[in-house]
Coordinates of C-alpha atoms in Angstrom, one line a residue:
M1 CA 73.4 87.1 117.9
S2 CA 75.1 87.8 115.2
R3 CA 78.2 89.8 115.2
K4 CA 80.0 91.2 112.1
S5 CA 83.5 90.5 111.5
N6 CA 86.4 92.2 109.8
P7 CA 87.2 90.5 105.9
V8 CA 90.7 88.1 106.5
Y9 CA 92.4 87.2 103.9
V10 CA 95.8 84.8 103.2
I11 CA 98.5 86.5 101.2
G12 CA 101.6 84.5 102.0
V13 CA 101.6 81.3 102.9
G14 CA 105.0 78.5 103.0
M15 CA 105.9 75.0 103.7
T16 CA 109.2 73.0 104.4
K17 CA 109.2 69.3 102.9
F18 CA 108.0 67.2 105.8
E19 CA 110.4 64.2 106.5
K20 CA 110.4 60.9 108.6
P21 CA 111.5 62.0 112.3
G22 CA 115.2 62.2 112.5
R23 CA 115.9 62.2 109.1
R24 CA 117.8 65.3 108.4
D25 CA 120.6 66.5 111.2
D26 CA 119.8 70.2 109.9
F27 CA 116.5 70.3 111.0
D28 CA 115.8 71.1 114.2
Y29 CA 112.0 73.5 115.5
P30 CA 113.8 76.7 115.4
D31 CA 114.7 75.7 111.8
M32 CA 112.1 74.1 110.0
V33 CA 109.9 77.1 111.4
K34 CA 112.8 79.9 109.8
E35 CA 112.2 78.0 106.9
S36 CA 108.4 78.2 106.5
V37 CA 108.0 81.7 107.7
G38 CA 110.5 82.8 105.1
K39 CA 108.7 81.2 102.6
A40 CA 105.4 83.2 103.6
L41 CA 107.2 86.3 104.3
V42 CA 108.4 86.3 100.3
D43 CA 104.9 85.1 99.4
A44 CA 103.5 88.1 101.0
Q45 CA 105.3 90.1 99.8
I46 CA 106.3 91.9 103.5
S47 CA 109.4 91.8 106.8
Y48 CA 108.6 90.1 109.9
D49 CA 108.8 92.8 111.8
Q50 CA 105.0 94.5 109.8
I51 CA 103.7 91.7 111.6
E52 CA 101.6 92.4 115.0
Q53 CA 100.7 89.5 116.4
A54 CA 101.7 85.7 116.1
A55 CA 100.0 81.9 116.7
V56 CA 102.3 79.3 117.1
G57 CA 101.4 75.2 117.0
Y58 CA 103.0 72.4 118.0
V59 CA 102.0 69.2 120.7
Y60 CA 105.3 68.2 121.2
G61 CA 107.8 70.7 123.2
D62 CA 108.3 72.3 126.3
S63 CA 106.5 75.3 127.0
T64 CA 107.4 79.1 124.8
S65 CA 109.3 77.2 122.6
G66 CA 106.7 79.1 119.8
Q67 CA 109.1 82.2 120.7
R68 CA 112.1 80.3 120.5
A69 CA 111.0 79.2 117.0
L70 CA 109.8 82.8 115.8
Y71 CA 113.3 84.1 117.6
E72 CA 115.2 83.0 114.2
C73 CA 112.5 85.6 112.3
G74 CA 113.0 88.4 114.3
L75 CA 113.1 89.4 117.8
S76 CA 109.7 92.5 117.5
G77 CA 108.8 92.0 120.6
I78 CA 105.4 91.1 119.6
P79 CA 102.4 89.2 121.3
I80 CA 103.6 85.0 120.4
F81 CA 101.0 82.6 122.2
N82 CA 101.6 78.5 122.0
V83 CA 98.9 77.2 120.9
N84 CA 98.7 73.1 121.5
N85 CA 95.0 71.4 119.9
N86 CA 96.1 68.0 119.4
C87 CA 95.7 67.0 115.4
S88 CA 94.6 70.2 115.1
T89 CA 96.9 71.8 116.4
G90 CA 97.5 73.8 113.0
S91 CA 94.9 74.9 112.5
S92 CA 93.7 76.5 116.1
A93 CA 96.4 78.4 115.4
L94 CA 95.3 79.7 112.1
F95 CA 91.8 80.1 114.1
L96 CA 93.3 82.1 116.4
A97 CA 95.3 84.8 114.0
Q98 CA 92.3 84.9 111.5
Q99 CA 90.1 86.2 114.7
A100 CA 92.4 88.8 116.1
I101 CA 91.7 90.3 112.5
A102 CA 87.9 89.7 112.1
G103 CA 87.8 91.5 115.3
G104 CA 89.2 94.2 114.6
S105 CA 92.8 93.8 117.2
S106 CA 95.6 93.5 114.3
D107 CA 95.7 94.0 110.7
C108 CA 98.5 91.8 109.9
T109 CA 99.2 87.9 112.2
L110 CA 101.3 85.0 111.6
A111 CA 100.1 80.8 112.4
V112 CA 102.8 78.8 112.3
G113 CA 103.0 75.5 113.3
F114 CA 105.4 72.5 113.5
E115 CA 106.7 69.3 115.2
K116 CA 109.6 67.1 116.6
M117 CA 108.4 63.8 116.3
K118 CA 109.6 61.1 117.4
R119 CA 109.7 57.6 115.3
G120 CA 106.8 55.2 115.4
S121 CA 103.3 55.4 116.6
L122 CA 102.0 57.9 119.2
G123 CA 102.2 57.0 122.8
L124 CA 101.3 59.6 125.6
M125 CA 103.8 61.8 127.5
F126 CA 102.8 61.9 131.1
D127 CA 101.3 59.1 132.6
D128 CA 100.8 60.3 136.5
R129 CA 97.8 61.8 135.5
T130 CA 94.6 62.0 133.7
N131 CA 94.4 60.9 130.4
P132 CA 92.8 63.6 128.1
I133 CA 91.5 61.0 126.3
D134 CA 89.9 58.6 128.7
K135 CA 86.6 59.2 127.9
H136 CA 87.3 58.3 124.1
V137 CA 88.9 54.9 125.5
E138 CA 86.2 54.5 127.3
V139 CA 83.9 54.1 124.3
L140 CA 86.3 52.0 122.4
M141 CA 86.5 49.5 125.3
N142 CA 82.5 49.3 125.0
V143 CA 82.5 48.3 121.7
E144 CA 86.3 46.9 120.7
E145 CA 88.2 44.4 122.4
I146 CA 91.4 46.6 123.4
E147 CA 94.4 45.1 120.9
P148 CA 97.8 45.1 121.3
S149 CA 98.0 48.3 118.8
P150 CA 98.2 51.8 117.9
M151 CA 95.3 53.4 120.2
A152 CA 94.2 56.1 117.6
A153 CA 94.7 52.8 114.7
Q154 CA 91.9 51.4 117.5
M155 CA 90.2 54.4 117.2
F156 CA 90.2 54.9 113.5
G157 CA 89.5 51.4 112.6
A158 CA 87.1 50.3 115.3
A159 CA 84.9 53.9 113.6
G160 CA 85.4 51.8 110.3
R161 CA 83.9 48.4 111.3
E162 CA 81.1 50.6 112.4
H163 CA 80.9 51.9 109.3
M164 CA 81.4 49.0 107.1
K165 CA 77.9 47.0 110.0
K166 CA 75.9 50.0 109.0
Y167 CA 75.6 50.6 105.9
G168 CA 77.8 47.7 103.7
T169 CA 80.7 49.6 103.4
K170 CA 83.7 47.4 101.6
R171 CA 87.9 46.9 102.9
E172 CA 88.1 48.1 99.7
H173 CA 86.6 51.5 100.2
F174 CA 89.2 52.7 102.9
A175 CA 92.3 51.3 100.9
K176 CA 90.9 53.5 97.3
I177 CA 91.4 56.2 99.2
A178 CA 95.0 55.6 100.6
E179 CA 95.6 54.5 96.6
K180 CA 94.5 58.2 95.8
N181 CA 96.3 59.9 98.7
H182 CA 99.2 58.1 97.4
R183 CA 99.0 58.7 94.1
H184 CA 98.0 62.3 94.3
S185 CA 101.8 62.8 96.7
V186 CA 103.6 62.0 94.0
N187 CA 103.7 65.5 92.7
N188 CA 104.1 67.2 95.8
P189 CA 107.5 68.1 96.0
N190 CA 106.9 68.9 100.2
S191 CA 105.2 65.2 100.7
Q192 CA 107.1 62.6 102.7
F193 CA 105.8 59.9 100.9
R194 CA 105.7 59.9 96.7
D195 CA 105.4 56.3 95.8
E196 CA 102.3 55.0 94.1
Y197 CA 100.6 52.4 95.1
T198 CA 98.0 50.1 93.4
L199 CA 95.1 49.2 95.3
R200 CA 96.1 45.2 95.8
Q201 CA 99.7 46.8 97.3
V202 CA 97.3 48.9 99.7
L203 CA 94.8 45.8 100.3
E204 CA 98.5 43.7 101.2
S205 CA 100.1 46.1 103.1
P206 CA 101.1 45.1 106.6
K207 CA 97.8 44.6 108.8
V208 CA 97.8 47.3 111.9
Y209 CA 94.1 46.9 112.8
D210 CA 91.7 45.7 110.5
P211 CA 90.6 47.2 108.5
L212 CA 93.1 49.6 108.8
T213 CA 96.6 48.4 106.6
K214 CA 100.0 50.2 107.4
L215 CA 99.4 52.6 104.3
Q216 CA 96.6 53.3 105.6
C217 CA 97.7 54.9 108.7
C218 CA 99.4 58.6 108.5
P219 CA 103.2 58.5 109.1
T220 CA 104.8 60.8 111.9
S221 CA 106.4 63.4 111.0
D222 CA 108.9 66.7 111.0
G223 CA 107.7 69.7 109.4
S224 CA 106.5 72.9 109.7
A225 CA 103.8 75.6 108.0
A226 CA 103.2 78.6 108.1
A227 CA 100.3 81.3 106.9
I228 CA 100.7 85.1 106.6
L229 CA 96.7 87.5 107.2
A230 CA 95.6 90.5 106.9
S231 CA 92.9 93.1 106.6
K232 CA 91.3 94.3 103.4
D233 CA 93.0 97.7 104.2
F234 CA 96.3 96.0 105.4
V235 CA 95.7 94.0 102.0
I236 CA 94.9 97.6 100.1
K237 CA 97.6 99.3 101.1
H238 CA 100.5 97.1 99.7
K239 CA 99.2 95.6 96.9
L240 CA 98.7 92.2 97.5
E241 CA 95.2 92.0 95.8
N242 CA 96.0 89.6 92.9
Q243 CA 97.9 87.1 95.1
A244 CA 95.1 87.6 98.9
V245 CA 92.3 84.5 99.6
E246 CA 89.9 85.8 101.3
I247 CA 89.1 83.3 104.8
L248 CA 85.4 83.1 103.8
G249 CA 84.6 81.9 107.0
M250 CA 86.0 79.4 110.1
E251 CA 84.0 77.4 112.8
M252 CA 85.5 75.4 115.4
A253 CA 84.4 72.6 117.8
T254 CA 84.7 70.8 120.4
D255 CA 82.6 67.4 121.5
F256 CA 79.6 66.9 122.3
P257 CA 77.2 64.3 124.7
S258 CA 76.8 62.2 121.6
S259 CA 80.7 61.7 121.4
F260 CA 80.9 59.0 124.7
N261 CA 77.0 58.2 125.4
E262 CA 76.0 56.4 122.7
N263 CA 79.0 53.8 122.7
S264 CA 79.4 54.6 118.8
C265 CA 82.9 55.0 117.2
I266 CA 81.7 57.0 114.3
K267 CA 80.5 59.9 117.5
M268 CA 83.0 59.2 119.4
I269 CA 86.2 60.5 116.4
G270 CA 84.2 63.3 115.7
F271 CA 81.6 63.3 113.4
D272 CA 79.5 65.2 115.2
M273 CA 81.5 68.3 115.8
T274 CA 82.7 67.7 112.7
Q275 CA 79.2 67.9 111.3
K276 CA 78.1 70.5 112.9
A277 CA 80.4 72.5 112.3
A278 CA 80.4 72.1 108.9
R279 CA 76.9 73.0 108.5
K280 CA 77.1 76.3 110.4
L281 CA 80.1 77.3 108.1
F282 CA 77.8 76.8 105.5
Q283 CA 75.1 78.2 106.5
K284 CA 77.0 81.3 108.0
T285 CA 78.1 81.4 104.8
G286 CA 75.4 80.9 102.4
L287 CA 76.9 78.0 100.3
K288 CA 76.4 74.8 100.2
P289 CA 78.7 71.5 100.0
E290 CA 78.3 70.6 96.2
D291 CA 79.9 74.5 95.7
V292 CA 83.3 73.4 96.7
D293 CA 85.9 72.3 94.5
V294 CA 88.6 71.0 96.3
I295 CA 88.8 70.2 99.5
E296 CA 92.1 69.2 102.1
L297 CA 90.6 67.1 104.9
H298 CA 91.7 64.9 108.4
D299 CA 93.1 61.7 106.5
C300 CA 94.5 60.5 109.7
F301 CA 93.9 57.1 109.1
S302 CA 91.4 56.7 105.4
T303 CA 88.5 55.4 107.4
N304 CA 87.9 58.8 108.3
E305 CA 88.2 60.0 105.8
L306 CA 85.7 58.2 104.3
I307 CA 83.7 59.0 107.2
T308 CA 84.6 62.5 107.4
Y309 CA 82.6 62.9 103.4
E310 CA 79.5 62.4 104.9
A311 CA 80.0 64.6 108.3
L312 CA 81.3 67.8 106.1
G313 CA 77.7 67.2 104.0
L314 CA 80.0 65.9 100.7
C315 CA 77.4 62.7 100.2
P316 CA 74.6 61.7 102.5
I317 CA 75.1 59.6 105.6
G318 CA 75.9 55.9 104.6
K319 CA 76.4 56.6 101.0
A320 CA 80.6 57.6 101.3
G321 CA 81.3 54.0 99.8
Q322 CA 79.1 54.9 96.7
L323 CA 81.3 58.6 96.2
V324 CA 84.7 56.5 96.3
D325 CA 83.2 54.0 94.1
N326 CA 82.3 57.1 91.4
G327 CA 85.3 58.2 91.5
D328 CA 84.2 61.4 92.8
N329 CA 86.9 62.7 95.5
T330 CA 89.1 63.2 92.9
Y331 CA 90.2 64.5 89.3
G332 CA 86.9 64.5 86.7
G333 CA 85.1 63.9 89.7
K334 CA 82.8 66.5 91.9
F335 CA 85.8 66.8 94.2
V336 CA 89.4 66.5 94.7
I337 CA 90.0 66.1 98.4
N338 CA 93.7 66.0 99.2
P339 CA 95.4 66.9 96.3
S340 CA 98.3 67.3 98.1
G341 CA 98.6 63.2 99.0
G342 CA 97.3 64.2 102.4
L343 CA 98.1 62.9 105.7
I344 CA 98.8 59.7 104.3
S345 CA 101.1 60.4 102.2
K346 CA 102.5 64.3 102.3
G347 CA 103.4 63.6 106.0
H348 CA 101.7 64.6 108.9
P349 CA 103.7 66.8 111.9
L350 CA 100.7 67.0 114.6
G351 CA 101.0 70.9 114.9
A352 CA 102.0 72.2 110.6
T353 CA 98.9 69.6 109.4
G354 CA 96.3 72.5 109.8
L355 CA 98.9 75.3 108.3
A356 CA 100.0 73.2 105.1
Q357 CA 95.9 71.7 104.4
C358 CA 96.2 76.0 104.3
T359 CA 99.2 76.2 102.0
E360 CA 98.0 73.4 100.0
L361 CA 94.5 75.6 99.4
C362 CA 95.5 79.0 98.5
L363 CA 97.9 77.5 96.3
Q364 CA 94.8 75.7 94.6
V365 CA 92.7 78.7 94.3
R366 CA 94.7 81.2 93.1
G367 CA 96.0 78.4 90.1
Q368 CA 99.5 78.0 91.7
A369 CA 99.3 74.4 92.5
D370 CA 101.6 73.2 89.7
K371 CA 100.8 69.7 88.7
R372 CA 98.3 68.8 91.6
Q373 CA 96.2 72.1 89.9
V374 CA 92.1 71.2 90.1
Q375 CA 91.6 72.7 86.9
G376 CA 88.9 75.8 88.1
A377 CA 89.3 75.8 91.7
Q378 CA 87.4 78.7 93.1
I379 CA 85.7 77.7 96.7
A380 CA 88.2 75.1 98.9
L381 CA 87.7 73.6 102.1
Q382 CA 89.1 72.9 105.2
H383 CA 89.1 70.0 107.5
N384 CA 91.5 70.0 110.4
L385 CA 90.8 67.2 113.2
G386 CA 92.1 66.6 116.9
L387 CA 91.2 64.3 118.9
G388 CA 90.1 64.9 122.3
G389 CA 88.5 66.5 120.9
A390 CA 88.3 70.0 118.7
V391 CA 88.0 70.8 114.7
V392 CA 88.2 73.4 112.5
V393 CA 87.0 73.7 109.0
A394 CA 86.7 76.6 107.4
L395 CA 86.4 77.5 104.0
Y396 CA 88.7 80.1 101.2
K397 CA 88.5 81.6 97.2
M398 CA 89.9 84.7 96.1
G399 CA 89.3 87.5 97.8
F400 CA 89.8 90.1 94.9
Q401 CA 88.5 90.3 91.0
Q402 CA 91.8 90.4 89.6
T403 CA 93.4 86.7 90.4
N404 CA 96.4 85.2 89.3
G405 CA 98.7 88.1 88.4
T406 CA 95.4 89.9 85.8
S407 CA 95.5 93.6 87.0
P408 CA 92.4 95.1 87.0
Q409 CA 92.8 97.2 83.5
S410 CA 94.1 93.7 81.6
D411 CA 91.2 92.2 81.6
G412 CA 89.8 94.5 78.2
S413 CA 87.3 96.0 81.0
S414 CA 89.0 99.6 81.5
G415 CA 87.5 101.4 78.4
F416 CA 83.7 100.8 80.6
K417 CA 82.1 104.0 81.9
S418 CA 80.8 101.8 83.5
R419 CA 83.3 99.5 85.6
A420 CA 83.1 101.6 88.2
I421 CA 79.6 100.5 88.9
F422 CA 81.2 97.4 89.7
D423 CA 83.7 98.2 91.4
G424 CA 81.1 99.7 93.4
I425 CA 79.5 96.5 93.9
A426 CA 82.6 94.6 94.3
E427 CA 83.2 96.7 97.3
A428 CA 80.4 96.7 98.2
L429 CA 80.5 92.5 98.5
S430 CA 83.5 92.7 100.3
S431 CA 82.8 94.7 102.8
D432 CA 78.6 93.2 103.9
G433 CA 78.8 89.9 101.0
P434 CA 76.7 87.6 103.0
N435 CA 74.1 90.3 104.0
L436 CA 74.2 91.5 100.3
V437 CA 73.4 87.7 99.4
K438 CA 70.5 86.7 101.5
K439 CA 68.6 89.9 100.2
V440 CA 69.6 89.5 96.1
K441 CA 69.5 85.9 95.7
G442 CA 70.7 85.6 91.9
I443 CA 73.3 85.8 89.0
F444 CA 73.2 88.4 87.4
A445 CA 74.9 88.9 83.0
F446 CA 74.6 92.0 83.1
K447 CA 75.8 92.8 78.5
V448 CA 77.1 95.7 78.1
K449 CA 77.6 98.0 74.5
G450 CA 80.4 100.6 74.7
S451 CA 80.2 103.8 73.2
D452 CA 83.8 102.8 70.8
G453 CA 81.6 99.7 69.4
T454 CA 82.7 97.1 71.9
D455 CA 80.8 94.3 74.3
G456 CA 81.3 93.1 78.0
T457 CA 79.3 91.2 79.7
W458 CA 80.2 91.5 84.0
I459 CA 78.8 88.5 85.7
V460 CA 77.5 89.8 89.3
D461 CA 77.2 86.8 91.9
A462 CA 75.1 87.4 94.7
K463 CA 73.7 84.4 95.2
N464 CA 76.6 82.3 97.0
G465 CA 79.1 82.8 99.6
S466 CA 80.5 86.5 99.8
G467 CA 79.4 87.2 96.0
A468 CA 81.6 88.3 93.4
V469 CA 81.9 90.4 90.8
E470 CA 83.8 89.1 87.0
F471 CA 84.5 90.6 83.7
G472 CA 83.7 87.9 81.1
G473 CA 83.1 85.6 83.2
K474 CA 81.0 82.0 82.8
A475 CA 79.1 81.3 85.2
K476 CA 75.0 80.6 84.6
P477 CA 73.1 83.7 85.1
D478 CA 69.2 83.6 86.5
V479 CA 68.8 86.9 85.1
T480 CA 70.9 88.8 82.0
L481 CA 70.6 92.8 81.7
T482 CA 71.4 94.1 77.9
L483 CA 71.9 98.1 77.7
K484 CA 74.4 101.0 76.3
D485 CA 77.3 102.0 79.4
E486 CA 76.1 105.5 80.0
D487 CA 72.2 103.7 80.4
L488 CA 73.9 101.0 82.9
V489 CA 75.5 104.7 84.7
D490 CA 72.6 106.3 84.8
L491 CA 70.5 103.2 85.6
M492 CA 72.7 102.6 89.4
L493 CA 72.2 106.0 90.1
G494 CA 68.9 106.6 90.3
K495 CA 69.6 109.8 86.7
L496 CA 66.9 106.6 84.8
N497 CA 63.9 104.4 86.4
A498 CA 64.4 101.4 85.8
Q499 CA 60.5 100.9 84.1
K500 CA 60.8 103.6 81.8
A501 CA 63.6 102.7 80.2
F502 CA 62.0 98.5 79.8
F503 CA 60.0 100.5 77.7
Q504 CA 61.7 102.5 75.8
G505 CA 63.5 99.3 75.1
K506 CA 66.9 101.1 76.7
L507 CA 67.5 97.5 79.0
K508 CA 66.5 94.3 77.8
I509 CA 65.5 91.9 79.8
Q510 CA 66.4 87.7 79.6
G511 CA 65.3 85.7 82.7
N512 CA 64.4 85.8 85.9
M513 CA 62.3 89.4 86.0
G514 CA 61.8 89.2 89.8
L515 CA 65.2 89.0 90.5
A516 CA 65.9 91.8 88.3
M517 CA 64.1 94.4 90.5
K518 CA 67.1 93.3 92.7
L519 CA 68.6 95.8 91.1
Q520 CA 68.5 98.3 94.1
E521 CA 69.9 96.0 96.5
F522 CA 73.1 97.3 94.3
Q523 CA 72.1 100.5 94.1
K524 CA 71.5 101.1 98.1
Q525 CA 74.5 99.2 98.8
A526 CA 77.3 100.6 96.5
G527 CA 75.4 103.6 95.5
E528 CA 78.4 106.2 97.3
Q529 CA 81.2 104.0 96.8
M530 CA 80.2 104.1 92.8
K531 CA 79.9 107.9 93.4
A532 CA 82.9 108.3 94.5
K533 CA 84.2 106.2 91.4
L534 CA 82.5 108.5 89.3

């Protein structure tokens, strides 16, 4: 069943530096949360009392630690939910905060995650009850001998071994991923590790579980990250359009029978739930993997990053090694994956990781990632995985046309009467973009001749995601329409017949003529907004 939901925007993000557990004496979890939420509030330009509810993620902590953490930010009486979903805890909190706005129950919500961890590899907290990952361990035992190594490393390492056997992947492929992530982290001031290593150093670092070496495994970490979400009305009311990042879609999935009944460690560590969540996400948004520019994915171990390439559809199954060899996972390649340094180098405070990913991707699409900036980043993809199991995948893009500090009046379009036409189309796309894209499936270029002799071009993308409108855009159009400013206004308001205008020479069309006939979809969807503006 199709459910219409309200658009959701990230209006503020913030995070602490991720630290080695116990390194700082002044870094208890309330201190971490006060810092990350404080930064997010400053970024969002709002106060804590404007937040209507909060979801707080952590794995290692007592009940209601979420309340105690947020009491440092304010005592406003709002609902506070404590979330625990293993390594996907942060994005699970984000998922809940997003749902509240999408469903219309809130206009401004907070998702925050933190972790105060012990040094060394992860272990169980309780030994008097069923192990929540006992089914996962059983699959591992069916295919590999259990070794005196961290259990998580054995699970993800065994998945790497399986990939090597099935597809001929080499140890070097996994090591190249780790080398890449350590190299990326050099430019991230919030990263736990900022050292660059050669491929040889990665391969020759202490062995953890073949094929994994120490430099291919994420560390335990202390830290926090936060994101503030808002409805469209809230964004407009507080004039936050220039920084609002739209969550185009977010999907969450858990294990399927194939995780346990096929004796596949690749399936056991979450391949199928990632694949199915990603396919659902791309289908709902109308985007494809190749539309993505920048990705933060769950590289708890280098083997998992490689396997996840295939689960997300970034390359065919069995071809992830080729993607690595081609350099299509770093700057200059097809995708830039984990520009933050990823879990391997940035660190992995379990409850904070998903929100740190959100923070990085929002900065990237805003164009504010400093030395890590992926040039031209428009579409961002997030993947956060937790054994036990849960996965969250999400897509982001700038939510409004005036981005990166550019006001609507400063882009050169204010002198055109038809600007109101495109504002109306943008509003229609914002409120019902996926349906309009589904009907039109095309990119239009409108070359408009102003009454004062100036020329301007609008690109209307009704082909990808929720659609977009951009003055002076560079996207390659499927059809180009050229006409005078006043004629475009009359055409879109139904005062000028398109066929008559074409034969009179008032309207010139280049490209897909059939697509040009779909202009009526814009007229139907944006007509009322346009009339109101004009």
